[in-house]
Amino acid sequence: MQTIDTYIDSNKERFLNELLDLLRIPSVSADPKYKADVARCAETVKQRMMEAGLEKVEVCPTKGHPIVYGEKIVDPTKPTVLVYGHYDVQPPDPMELWHSGPFDPVVKDGMIYARGSADDKGQFYMHFKAIETMMKSGGLPCNVKVMIEGEEEVGSNNLGVFVSANKERLKADVVLISDTAMIANDVPSINTGLRGLSYVEVEVTGPNRDLHSGVYGGAVSNPINALCEMIASLHDKDSRVTIPGFYEAVAELSAAERKALAEAPFNEEDYKKDLGIKEVRGENGYSTEERSSIRPTLDVNGIWGGYIGEGAKTVLPSKAFAKLSMRLVPNQKSAALTKLFTDHFMKIAPPGVTVVVRPHHGGEAAVTPIDSPAYLAASKAMEETFGKKPIPTRGGGSIPIVALFEQELGLKTVLFGFGLDSDNIHSPNEKYGVFNYFQGIRTIPRFFANYAGMMNGKG
Ligand code: BES
Ligand code: MN
Ligand code: MN
């Protein structure tokens, strides 16, 4: 690994600058006004794949944003690693809270500040540079296929079609994804689970037009009052979700599994301090770490209606809206939970309002093995670069492709993330450590070497 580390060291500045260039492209998938930027980002990703030494590189159009694919088959008898990542990013809003432009990357105090720095450009680009490094210092120990999509942040709606139409092309032995976080830079960990998701938007309508809140107030159902009442009723006093059947399919963990999870270091005082809260709150009977990983949740992500401009306007609005997400755990099915929510939400509408529920996107939860050759190869690689064996932890976020790869291609994933929870992903001032970026580039080639070694003859 000497030559690998030497190559990385002597190309450090370029490796960093290339990432900064990528971060300058505002590839926001959610907002149509960035469509041309998303397309430009896909072309740039293609270019960078070719520069890294990948072949058969192609920008593959979908009904939405394109998927970029490339591969390097060094020997068909060797195992194949399928690397997945996403070049799309979340909208940068609220803009006024950024200390520097979201698409004007700044390196300060060892951190790269920009939208997408940790989620996921900085993380998938580590693989490009790791691949380049391996190729320039002795060659790839096994085959690699790389697929970087542009719709992860909006639910990967067109990825399923692409994956089932390209089963042969995507054939591999394992999937490797860097799009998650570790416990700390001196406490490496590997995510072994992700939550599923069901995302809906609701529209509550009262009177057929906005009304004077004095003339009509008190006699007509106010849709904002009604929506708040409905949302408030979705949790009981134990912070459990009240939708009938919500917990029915939930896979409960054994006492031993819960004990193992509790062994990961976690300091609740630091957690509260970091978030500026006095108390944590969540489902009774579960710890903070459990509430945010192995338990299903329901959260309002946005709510609006009525007058929100300067000053005051006395109005009884016609409509109110909210966006809600449910985080799901193994055995809960996204479509089933969307239906449970919809049926319940329609039923609890108070008199005088009508309710429409519009499903957005979803995805299934996933659990990844900790005894597979790929996990062991990843664990050993991290142990080599961090000097400590990584701790397996369950994550709370969602990456819908993980369940999809398993279902469509029969492939298991290793979540080889190098971010931190404090990276502010989806939030203003998103950042990624320069250390984390280079640590990833150093660790990935070790994974390839370990994996090729462990799979020797089994490719
Ligand atoms: N990289 C995140 C998911 C993530 C973050 C997993 C941190 C574990 C730890 C991913 O880009 C993401 O944000 N996914 C969305 C889901 C998608 C369907 C919109 C999410 O979790 O909200
Ligand atoms: Mn991501
Ligand atoms: Mn994300």
Short mmCIF file of C-alpha atoms and ligand atoms in Angstrom, two decimals:
data_model
loop_
_atom_site.label_atom_id
_atom_site.label_comp_id
_atom_site.label_asym_id
_atom_site.label_seq_id
_atom_site.Cartn_x
_atom_site.Cartn_y
_atom_site.Cartn_z
CA MET A 1 0.00 0.00 0.00
CA GLN A 2 3.12 2.17 0.11
CA THR A 3 2.86 3.11 -3.57
CA ILE A 4 -0.84 3.84 -3.17
CA ASP A 5 -0.23 6.27 -0.33
CA THR A 6 2.66 7.88 -2.19
CA TYR A 7 0.54 8.41 -5.29
CA ILE A 8 -2.26 9.98 -3.22
CA ASP A 9 0.18 12.26 -1.40
CA SER A 10 1.78 13.50 -4.58
CA ASN A 11 -1.61 14.27 -6.17
CA LYS A 12 -3.30 15.73 -3.12
CA GLU A 13 -3.84 19.22 -4.40
CA ARG A 14 -5.28 18.08 -7.73
CA PHE A 15 -7.56 15.55 -6.01
CA LEU A 16 -8.97 18.33 -3.85
CA ASN A 17 -9.30 20.86 -6.66
CA GLU A 18 -11.13 18.40 -8.87
CA LEU A 19 -13.72 17.88 -6.13
CA LEU A 20 -14.11 21.63 -5.67
CA ASP A 21 -14.82 21.97 -9.41
CA LEU A 22 -17.50 19.32 -9.17
CA LEU A 23 -19.07 21.12 -6.20
CA ARG A 24 -19.37 24.30 -8.29
CA ILE A 25 -22.08 22.66 -10.43
CA PRO A 26 -25.50 23.24 -8.80
CA SER A 27 -26.94 19.80 -9.60
CA VAL A 28 -30.16 20.22 -7.60
CA SER A 29 -32.45 17.40 -8.74
CA ALA A 30 -35.64 18.63 -7.04
CA ASP A 31 -35.93 21.96 -8.82
CA PRO A 32 -36.54 22.04 -12.62
CA LYS A 33 -34.72 25.35 -12.89
CA TYR A 34 -31.44 23.47 -12.36
CA LYS A 35 -32.14 20.86 -15.07
CA ALA A 36 -29.35 22.07 -17.38
CA ASP A 37 -26.90 22.12 -14.45
CA VAL A 38 -27.83 18.56 -13.53
CA ALA A 39 -27.17 17.51 -17.16
CA ARG A 40 -23.85 19.38 -17.14
CA CYS A 41 -22.91 17.62 -13.92
CA ALA A 42 -23.65 14.24 -15.52
CA GLU A 43 -21.34 15.12 -18.43
CA THR A 44 -18.63 16.16 -15.98
CA VAL A 45 -19.01 12.91 -14.05
CA LYS A 46 -18.63 11.04 -17.35
CA GLN A 47 -15.46 12.99 -18.13
CA ARG A 48 -14.04 12.26 -14.69
CA MET A 49 -14.83 8.56 -15.02
CA MET A 50 -12.83 8.42 -18.24
CA GLU A 51 -9.95 10.31 -16.65
CA ALA A 52 -9.97 7.84 -13.76
CA GLY A 53 -9.41 5.05 -16.28
CA LEU A 54 -12.91 3.59 -16.55
CA GLU A 55 -14.17 2.26 -19.88
CA LYS A 56 -17.52 2.00 -21.68
CA VAL A 57 -18.41 5.25 -19.96
CA GLU A 58 -21.86 6.48 -20.85
CA VAL A 59 -24.42 9.06 -19.79
CA CYS A 60 -27.63 7.02 -19.79
CA PRO A 61 -30.81 9.04 -20.19
CA THR A 62 -33.84 8.22 -18.04
CA LYS A 63 -37.31 9.74 -17.81
CA GLY A 64 -35.75 12.05 -15.25
CA HIS A 65 -32.10 12.95 -14.71
CA PRO A 66 -29.42 10.76 -16.34
CA ILE A 67 -27.41 7.94 -14.79
CA VAL A 68 -23.68 7.84 -15.49
CA TYR A 69 -22.08 4.42 -15.91
CA GLY A 70 -18.53 3.17 -16.44
CA GLU A 71 -16.56 0.00 -15.78
CA LYS A 72 -13.15 -1.59 -15.82
CA ILE A 73 -13.02 -5.33 -16.26
CA VAL A 74 -9.48 -6.43 -15.55
CA ASP A 75 -10.18 -10.15 -15.54
CA PRO A 76 -13.61 -11.77 -15.91
CA THR A 77 -12.64 -14.53 -13.48
CA LYS A 78 -12.07 -11.99 -10.73
CA PRO A 79 -14.85 -10.63 -8.51
CA THR A 80 -16.67 -7.44 -9.45
CA VAL A 81 -17.46 -4.51 -7.17
CA LEU A 82 -20.37 -2.27 -8.15
CA VAL A 83 -19.87 1.25 -6.82
CA TYR A 84 -22.99 3.40 -6.50
CA GLY A 85 -23.26 7.09 -5.68
CA HIS A 86 -25.33 10.15 -6.55
CA TYR A 87 -24.24 13.38 -8.19
CA ASP A 88 -27.49 15.21 -7.45
CA VAL A 89 -27.79 17.39 -4.35
CA GLN A 90 -30.50 18.81 -2.12
CA PRO A 91 -31.74 22.37 -2.69
CA PRO A 92 -29.48 24.85 -0.87
CA ASP A 93 -32.31 26.75 0.85
CA PRO A 94 -32.45 28.65 3.15
CA MET A 95 -29.76 30.62 1.34
CA GLU A 96 -29.39 33.39 3.94
CA LEU A 97 -28.01 30.94 6.52
CA TRP A 98 -24.97 29.97 4.46
CA HIS A 99 -21.66 31.59 5.47
CA SER A 100 -20.37 31.16 1.91
CA GLY A 101 -22.10 30.32 -1.34
CA PRO A 102 -23.47 26.75 -1.45
CA PHE A 103 -21.92 26.30 -4.91
CA ASP A 104 -18.85 28.34 -4.22
CA PRO A 105 -16.80 25.81 -2.23
CA VAL A 106 -14.54 27.11 0.51
CA VAL A 107 -11.90 25.10 2.39
CA LYS A 108 -11.70 26.39 5.95
CA ASP A 109 -10.31 24.80 9.12
CA GLY A 110 -9.93 21.45 7.38
CA MET A 111 -13.49 21.43 6.10
CA ILE A 112 -14.84 21.67 2.57
CA TYR A 113 -17.98 23.82 2.71
CA ALA A 114 -20.46 23.35 -0.16
CA ARG A 115 -23.79 21.72 -0.95
CA GLY A 116 -22.99 18.12 -1.87
CA SER A 117 -19.54 18.09 -0.24
CA ALA A 118 -20.51 15.15 2.02
CA ASP A 119 -23.77 14.11 0.33
CA ASP A 120 -22.63 12.73 -2.00
CA LYS A 121 -20.12 14.30 -4.38
CA GLY A 122 -17.22 14.28 -1.93
CA GLN A 123 -17.96 10.67 -1.07
CA PHE A 124 -18.49 9.17 -4.53
CA TYR A 125 -15.54 11.11 -5.91
CA MET A 126 -13.27 9.33 -3.40
CA HIS A 127 -13.97 6.20 -5.45
CA PHE A 128 -12.94 7.88 -8.70
CA LYS A 129 -9.66 8.96 -7.16
CA ALA A 130 -9.15 5.58 -5.47
CA ILE A 131 -9.70 3.87 -8.84
CA GLU A 132 -7.25 6.23 -10.53
CA THR A 133 -4.75 5.59 -7.75
CA MET A 134 -5.04 1.80 -8.02
CA MET A 135 -4.67 1.93 -11.81
CA LYS A 136 -1.59 4.13 -11.57
CA SER A 137 0.03 1.99 -8.88
CA GLY A 138 -0.09 -1.62 -9.95
CA GLY A 139 -3.63 -2.04 -11.29
CA LEU A 140 -7.05 -2.95 -9.95
CA PRO A 141 -7.14 -6.12 -7.84
CA CYS A 142 -10.66 -6.88 -9.11
CA ASN A 143 -13.23 -5.60 -11.58
CA VAL A 144 -15.17 -2.45 -10.92
CA LYS A 145 -18.44 -1.09 -12.26
CA VAL A 146 -19.50 2.42 -11.33
CA MET A 147 -23.00 3.83 -11.45
CA ILE A 148 -23.66 7.41 -10.33
CA GLU A 149 -27.25 8.56 -10.47
CA GLY A 150 -28.89 11.99 -10.51
CA GLU A 151 -32.18 11.41 -8.69
CA GLU A 152 -31.29 9.98 -5.30
CA GLU A 153 -32.44 13.07 -3.43
CA VAL A 154 -35.85 12.91 -5.11
CA GLY A 155 -36.48 9.23 -4.53
CA SER A 156 -34.60 7.43 -7.35
CA ASN A 157 -37.84 7.03 -9.26
CA ASN A 158 -36.28 5.97 -12.56
CA LEU A 159 -33.52 3.84 -11.15
CA GLY A 160 -35.62 0.70 -10.78
CA VAL A 161 -36.36 0.67 -14.52
CA PHE A 162 -32.68 1.20 -15.35
CA VAL A 163 -31.54 -1.55 -12.99
CA SER A 164 -34.01 -4.13 -14.30
CA ALA A 165 -33.21 -3.20 -17.91
CA ASN A 166 -29.44 -3.50 -17.27
CA LYS A 167 -29.16 -6.62 -15.14
CA GLU A 168 -26.37 -8.12 -17.24
CA ARG A 169 -24.38 -4.89 -17.37
CA LEU A 170 -24.70 -4.41 -13.59
CA LYS A 171 -23.82 -8.01 -12.72
CA ALA A 172 -21.45 -7.92 -9.76
CA ASP A 173 -20.54 -9.66 -6.51
CA VAL A 174 -21.13 -6.82 -4.11
CA VAL A 175 -22.28 -3.20 -4.02
CA LEU A 176 -20.09 -0.55 -2.40
CA ILE A 177 -21.66 2.78 -1.42
CA SER A 178 -20.07 5.76 0.32
CA ASP A 179 -23.08 7.87 1.31
CA THR A 180 -23.38 7.45 5.09
CA ALA A 181 -21.64 8.63 8.23
CA MET A 182 -19.26 7.26 10.86
CA ILE A 183 -19.49 7.85 14.62
CA ALA A 184 -16.39 10.09 14.70
CA ASN A 185 -13.05 10.44 12.95
CA ASP A 186 -11.41 8.53 15.79
CA VAL A 187 -14.36 6.10 16.14
CA PRO A 188 -14.78 4.52 12.70
CA SER A 189 -18.02 2.67 12.08
CA ILE A 190 -19.88 1.01 9.24
CA ASN A 191 -23.63 1.39 8.77
CA THR A 192 -25.32 -1.97 8.62
CA GLY A 193 -28.85 -0.77 8.13
CA LEU A 194 -30.90 2.02 6.65
CA ARG A 195 -34.50 3.02 7.18
CA GLY A 196 -37.14 2.98 4.49
CA LEU A 197 -39.26 5.95 3.59
CA SER A 198 -42.78 6.89 2.72
CA TYR A 199 -43.27 10.54 1.77
CA VAL A 200 -46.64 12.21 1.28
CA GLU A 201 -48.12 15.64 0.77
CA VAL A 202 -51.52 16.56 2.18
CA GLU A 203 -53.94 19.28 1.16
CA VAL A 204 -56.78 20.34 3.45
CA THR A 205 -59.53 22.53 2.01
CA GLY A 206 -62.13 24.44 3.99
CA PRO A 207 -64.27 27.18 2.45
CA ASN A 208 -64.11 27.72 -1.32
CA ARG A 209 -62.17 30.99 -0.91
CA ASP A 210 -60.17 32.93 1.67
CA LEU A 211 -62.53 34.63 4.12
CA HIS A 212 -62.44 37.57 6.52
CA SER A 213 -61.50 35.92 9.82
CA GLY A 214 -63.78 38.26 11.73
CA VAL A 215 -66.82 37.99 9.54
CA TYR A 216 -66.67 34.19 9.24
CA GLY A 217 -64.26 33.13 12.02
CA GLY A 218 -65.80 30.79 14.58
CA ALA A 219 -68.50 29.50 12.24
CA VAL A 220 -66.42 27.81 9.55
CA SER A 221 -63.75 25.11 9.79
CA ASN A 222 -60.32 26.70 9.39
CA PRO A 223 -58.19 24.27 7.34
CA ILE A 224 -54.97 25.25 9.13
CA ASN A 225 -56.57 24.64 12.54
CA ALA A 226 -57.93 21.36 11.18
CA LEU A 227 -54.55 20.28 9.75
CA CYS A 228 -52.77 21.06 13.03
CA GLU A 229 -55.39 19.12 14.96
CA MET A 230 -55.01 16.14 12.63
CA ILE A 231 -51.22 16.21 12.74
CA ALA A 232 -51.17 16.55 16.52
CA SER A 233 -53.33 13.46 16.84
CA LEU A 234 -50.80 11.34 14.92
CA HIS A 235 -48.68 10.84 18.07
CA ASP A 236 -49.89 9.78 21.52
CA LYS A 237 -48.48 10.85 24.89
CA ASP A 238 -45.80 8.15 24.61
CA SER A 239 -44.68 9.61 21.27
CA ARG A 240 -45.97 6.58 19.47
CA VAL A 241 -47.61 6.93 16.09
CA THR A 242 -51.38 6.45 16.36
CA ILE A 243 -52.08 5.23 12.83
CA PRO A 244 -53.74 1.82 13.24
CA GLY A 245 -51.37 -0.93 12.09
CA PHE A 246 -48.35 1.42 11.93
CA TYR A 247 -46.17 -0.87 14.08
CA GLU A 248 -47.68 -4.16 12.93
CA ALA A 249 -44.95 -5.33 10.53
CA VAL A 250 -42.04 -3.82 12.49
CA ALA A 251 -39.15 -6.22 12.99
CA GLU A 252 -38.37 -6.04 16.71
CA LEU A 253 -34.75 -6.51 17.67
CA SER A 254 -33.73 -9.17 20.15
CA ALA A 255 -32.36 -8.13 23.53
CA ALA A 256 -28.92 -9.26 22.35
CA GLU A 257 -29.11 -7.12 19.21
CA ARG A 258 -30.20 -4.10 21.22
CA LYS A 259 -27.38 -4.69 23.66
CA ALA A 260 -24.85 -4.83 20.83
CA LEU A 261 -26.16 -1.55 19.40
CA ALA A 262 -25.95 0.12 22.80
CA GLU A 263 -22.24 -0.65 22.92
CA ALA A 264 -21.45 1.99 20.29
CA PRO A 265 -20.18 5.11 22.06
CA PHE A 266 -22.83 7.81 22.38
CA ASN A 267 -22.98 10.81 24.66
CA GLU A 268 -26.47 12.20 25.08
CA GLU A 269 -25.24 15.40 26.75
CA ASP A 270 -23.02 16.21 23.75
CA TYR A 271 -25.87 15.31 21.43
CA LYS A 272 -28.22 17.78 23.12
CA LYS A 273 -25.57 20.45 23.31
CA ASP A 274 -24.74 20.12 19.63
CA LEU A 275 -28.41 20.51 18.68
CA GLY A 276 -29.16 23.28 21.17
CA ILE A 277 -31.97 21.33 22.86
CA LYS A 278 -32.64 20.82 26.58
CA GLU A 279 -34.32 17.45 26.28
CA VAL A 280 -34.49 14.62 23.80
CA ARG A 281 -37.91 13.29 22.95
CA GLY A 282 -39.15 10.15 21.27
CA GLU A 283 -40.94 6.85 21.54
CA ASN A 284 -41.14 5.62 25.13
CA GLY A 285 -39.06 2.57 25.91
CA TYR A 286 -36.28 3.24 23.40
CA SER A 287 -32.95 5.03 23.58
CA THR A 288 -32.07 8.03 21.43
CA GLU A 289 -29.94 5.87 19.16
CA GLU A 290 -32.74 3.32 18.80
CA ARG A 291 -35.35 6.00 18.14
CA SER A 292 -33.22 7.34 15.32
CA SER A 293 -32.34 4.06 13.66
CA ILE A 294 -34.32 0.90 14.40
CA ARG A 295 -37.72 2.48 15.13
CA PRO A 296 -40.21 3.86 12.59
CA THR A 297 -41.15 7.54 12.79
CA LEU A 298 -43.52 10.14 11.41
CA ASP A 299 -42.42 13.74 10.91
CA VAL A 300 -43.82 16.86 9.33
CA ASN A 301 -41.21 18.22 6.92
CA GLY A 302 -43.05 21.37 5.92
CA ILE A 303 -46.36 23.07 6.60
CA TRP A 304 -47.93 26.13 5.02
CA GLY A 305 -51.09 28.02 4.29
CA GLY A 306 -52.77 31.34 4.99
CA TYR A 307 -50.87 34.58 5.28
CA ILE A 308 -47.13 34.38 5.98
CA GLY A 309 -46.00 37.75 4.58
CA GLU A 310 -44.95 40.90 6.45
CA GLY A 311 -47.21 42.20 9.18
CA ALA A 312 -50.65 40.78 9.88
CA LYS A 313 -53.58 39.95 7.68
CA THR A 314 -56.86 38.79 9.17
CA VAL A 315 -57.79 35.86 7.01
CA LEU A 316 -59.46 32.51 7.37
CA PRO A 317 -57.71 30.62 4.59
CA SER A 318 -59.28 28.26 2.12
CA LYS A 319 -56.39 25.78 2.14
CA ALA A 320 -53.59 24.33 4.23
CA PHE A 321 -50.78 21.99 3.21
CA ALA A 322 -48.11 19.79 4.75
CA LYS A 323 -45.37 17.41 3.65
CA LEU A 324 -44.87 14.40 5.88
CA SER A 325 -42.38 11.58 5.96
CA MET A 326 -42.46 8.24 7.65
CA ARG A 327 -39.14 6.50 8.25
CA LEU A 328 -39.63 2.77 8.07
CA VAL A 329 -37.77 -0.22 9.42
CA PRO A 330 -37.31 -3.77 8.12
CA ASN A 331 -40.52 -5.62 7.16
CA GLN A 332 -42.59 -2.43 6.88
CA LYS A 333 -43.45 -1.86 3.22
CA SER A 334 -43.41 1.68 1.90
CA ALA A 335 -46.56 1.31 -0.25
CA ALA A 336 -48.45 -0.35 2.61
CA LEU A 337 -47.56 2.41 5.05
CA THR A 338 -48.54 5.09 2.55
CA LYS A 339 -51.94 3.42 2.32
CA LEU A 340 -52.31 3.11 6.10
CA PHE A 341 -51.48 6.79 6.45
CA THR A 342 -53.86 7.85 3.67
CA ASP A 343 -56.83 5.87 4.98
CA HIS A 344 -56.28 7.11 8.52
CA PHE A 345 -55.68 10.73 7.58
CA MET A 346 -58.86 10.89 5.49
CA LYS A 347 -60.78 9.35 8.38
CA ILE A 348 -59.65 11.83 11.03
CA ALA A 349 -60.61 14.92 9.03
CA PRO A 350 -62.84 17.09 11.23
CA PRO A 351 -66.20 18.33 9.87
CA GLY A 352 -66.11 21.09 7.28
CA VAL A 353 -62.86 20.22 5.49
CA THR A 354 -61.90 17.90 2.66
CA VAL A 355 -58.55 16.14 2.54
CA VAL A 356 -56.39 15.00 -0.36
CA VAL A 357 -53.26 12.88 0.23
CA ARG A 358 -50.69 12.74 -2.56
CA PRO A 359 -47.98 10.11 -2.28
CA HIS A 360 -44.50 11.28 -3.28
CA HIS A 361 -41.75 8.72 -3.24
CA GLY A 362 -40.68 5.91 -1.01
CA GLY A 363 -38.13 3.22 -0.48
CA GLU A 364 -37.63 0.11 1.58
CA ALA A 365 -35.44 -0.34 4.64
CA ALA A 366 -32.34 -2.48 4.35
CA VAL A 367 -30.05 -4.43 6.62
CA THR A 368 -26.59 -5.44 5.46
CA PRO A 369 -24.61 -8.47 6.67
CA ILE A 370 -21.61 -8.18 9.01
CA ASP A 371 -20.18 -11.62 8.29
CA SER A 372 -19.78 -11.42 4.50
CA PRO A 373 -16.35 -11.32 2.80
CA ALA A 374 -17.15 -7.77 1.64
CA TYR A 375 -17.98 -6.54 5.15
CA LEU A 376 -14.87 -8.17 6.53
CA ALA A 377 -12.78 -6.64 3.73
CA ALA A 378 -14.23 -3.21 4.52
CA SER A 379 -13.73 -3.64 8.24
CA LYS A 380 -10.12 -4.69 7.74
CA ALA A 381 -9.48 -1.79 5.35
CA MET A 382 -10.75 0.71 7.92
CA GLU A 383 -8.74 -0.96 10.63
CA GLU A 384 -5.65 -0.51 8.47
CA THR A 385 -6.16 3.22 7.90
CA PHE A 386 -7.81 4.28 11.18
CA GLY A 387 -5.87 1.92 13.42
CA LYS A 388 -9.17 0.78 14.97
CA LYS A 389 -11.72 -1.79 14.02
CA PRO A 390 -14.95 -0.10 12.86
CA ILE A 391 -18.12 -0.57 14.90
CA PRO A 392 -21.22 -1.79 13.04
CA THR A 393 -24.10 0.68 13.57
CA ARG A 394 -27.61 1.06 12.22
CA GLY A 395 -28.29 4.30 10.35
CA GLY A 396 -31.46 6.35 10.30
CA GLY A 397 -31.39 7.76 6.77
CA SER A 398 -32.59 6.09 3.60
CA ILE A 399 -30.90 4.98 0.38
CA PRO A 400 -33.67 3.25 -1.58
CA ILE A 401 -31.25 1.62 -4.03
CA VAL A 402 -29.88 -0.70 -1.35
CA ALA A 403 -33.11 -2.72 -1.12
CA LEU A 404 -33.56 -2.44 -4.87
CA PHE A 405 -30.13 -3.92 -5.63
CA GLU A 406 -30.91 -6.80 -3.33
CA GLN A 407 -34.32 -7.39 -4.87
CA GLU A 408 -33.35 -6.93 -8.53
CA LEU A 409 -29.77 -8.17 -8.62
CA GLY A 410 -29.57 -10.32 -5.49
CA LEU A 411 -26.66 -8.16 -4.30
CA LYS A 412 -25.69 -7.18 -0.79
CA THR A 413 -24.24 -3.76 -0.04
CA VAL A 414 -21.42 -2.48 2.09
CA LEU A 415 -22.17 1.06 3.31
CA PHE A 416 -18.64 2.41 3.26
CA GLY A 417 -19.37 5.96 4.37
CA PHE A 418 -16.74 8.41 5.63
CA GLY A 419 -18.96 11.35 6.60
CA LEU A 420 -20.00 12.52 10.06
CA ASP A 421 -23.46 13.32 11.42
CA SER A 422 -22.16 16.85 12.01
CA ASP A 423 -21.58 17.41 8.25
CA ASN A 424 -24.86 19.37 7.96
CA ILE A 425 -26.15 17.33 5.05
CA HIS A 426 -29.46 18.72 3.69
CA SER A 427 -28.79 21.79 5.83
CA PRO A 428 -27.02 25.14 5.37
CA ASN A 429 -23.21 25.04 5.56
CA GLU A 430 -22.89 21.41 4.52
CA LYS A 431 -19.30 20.35 4.98
CA TYR A 432 -16.97 17.42 4.50
CA GLY A 433 -13.61 17.00 6.20
CA VAL A 434 -10.50 17.15 4.04
CA PHE A 435 -9.28 14.35 6.32
CA ASN A 436 -12.39 12.30 5.58
CA TYR A 437 -12.02 12.79 1.84
CA PHE A 438 -8.42 11.58 1.77
CA GLN A 439 -9.03 8.89 4.36
CA GLY A 440 -11.68 7.49 2.01
CA ILE A 441 -9.31 7.61 -0.94
CA ARG A 442 -6.70 5.75 1.11
CA THR A 443 -9.12 3.17 2.52
CA ILE A 444 -11.01 2.19 -0.66
CA PRO A 445 -7.96 0.61 -2.40
CA ARG A 446 -7.39 -1.45 0.74
CA PHE A 447 -10.98 -2.67 0.52
CA PHE A 448 -10.39 -3.75 -3.08
CA ALA A 449 -7.18 -5.58 -2.16
CA ASN A 450 -8.73 -7.30 0.86
CA TYR A 451 -11.88 -8.23 -1.03
CA ALA A 452 -9.97 -9.65 -4.00
CA GLY A 453 -7.86 -11.65 -1.57
CA MET A 454 -10.84 -13.01 0.37
CA MET A 455 -12.75 -13.86 -2.79
CA ASN A 456 -9.72 -15.48 -4.40
CA GLY A 457 -11.03 -18.04 -6.88
CA LYS A 458 -14.66 -17.32 -6.00
CA GLY A 459 -15.18 -14.52 -8.56
N1 BES B 1 -26.97 10.00 1.99
C1 BES B 1 -28.31 10.17 2.38
C2 BES B 1 -28.82 9.07 3.30
C3 BES B 1 -28.10 8.89 4.59
C4 BES B 1 -27.49 9.94 5.25
C5 BES B 1 -28.06 7.65 5.17
C6 BES B 1 -26.83 9.74 6.44
C7 BES B 1 -27.44 7.45 6.37
C8 BES B 1 -26.80 8.51 7.01
C9 BES B 1 -29.20 10.25 1.15
O1 BES B 1 -28.67 11.10 0.17
C10 BES B 1 -30.54 10.81 1.51
O2 BES B 1 -30.58 11.93 1.93
N2 BES B 1 -31.60 10.06 1.31
C11 BES B 1 -32.91 10.54 1.51
C12 BES B 1 -33.90 9.58 0.93
C13 BES B 1 -34.39 9.92 -0.43
C14 BES B 1 -35.44 8.91 -0.86
C15 BES B 1 -34.91 11.31 -0.56
C16 BES B 1 -33.23 10.64 2.97
O3 BES B 1 -32.75 9.83 3.78
O4 BES B 1 -34.00 11.54 3.31
MN MN B 2 -26.71 10.74 -0.15
MN MN B 3 -29.16 13.18 0.83
#
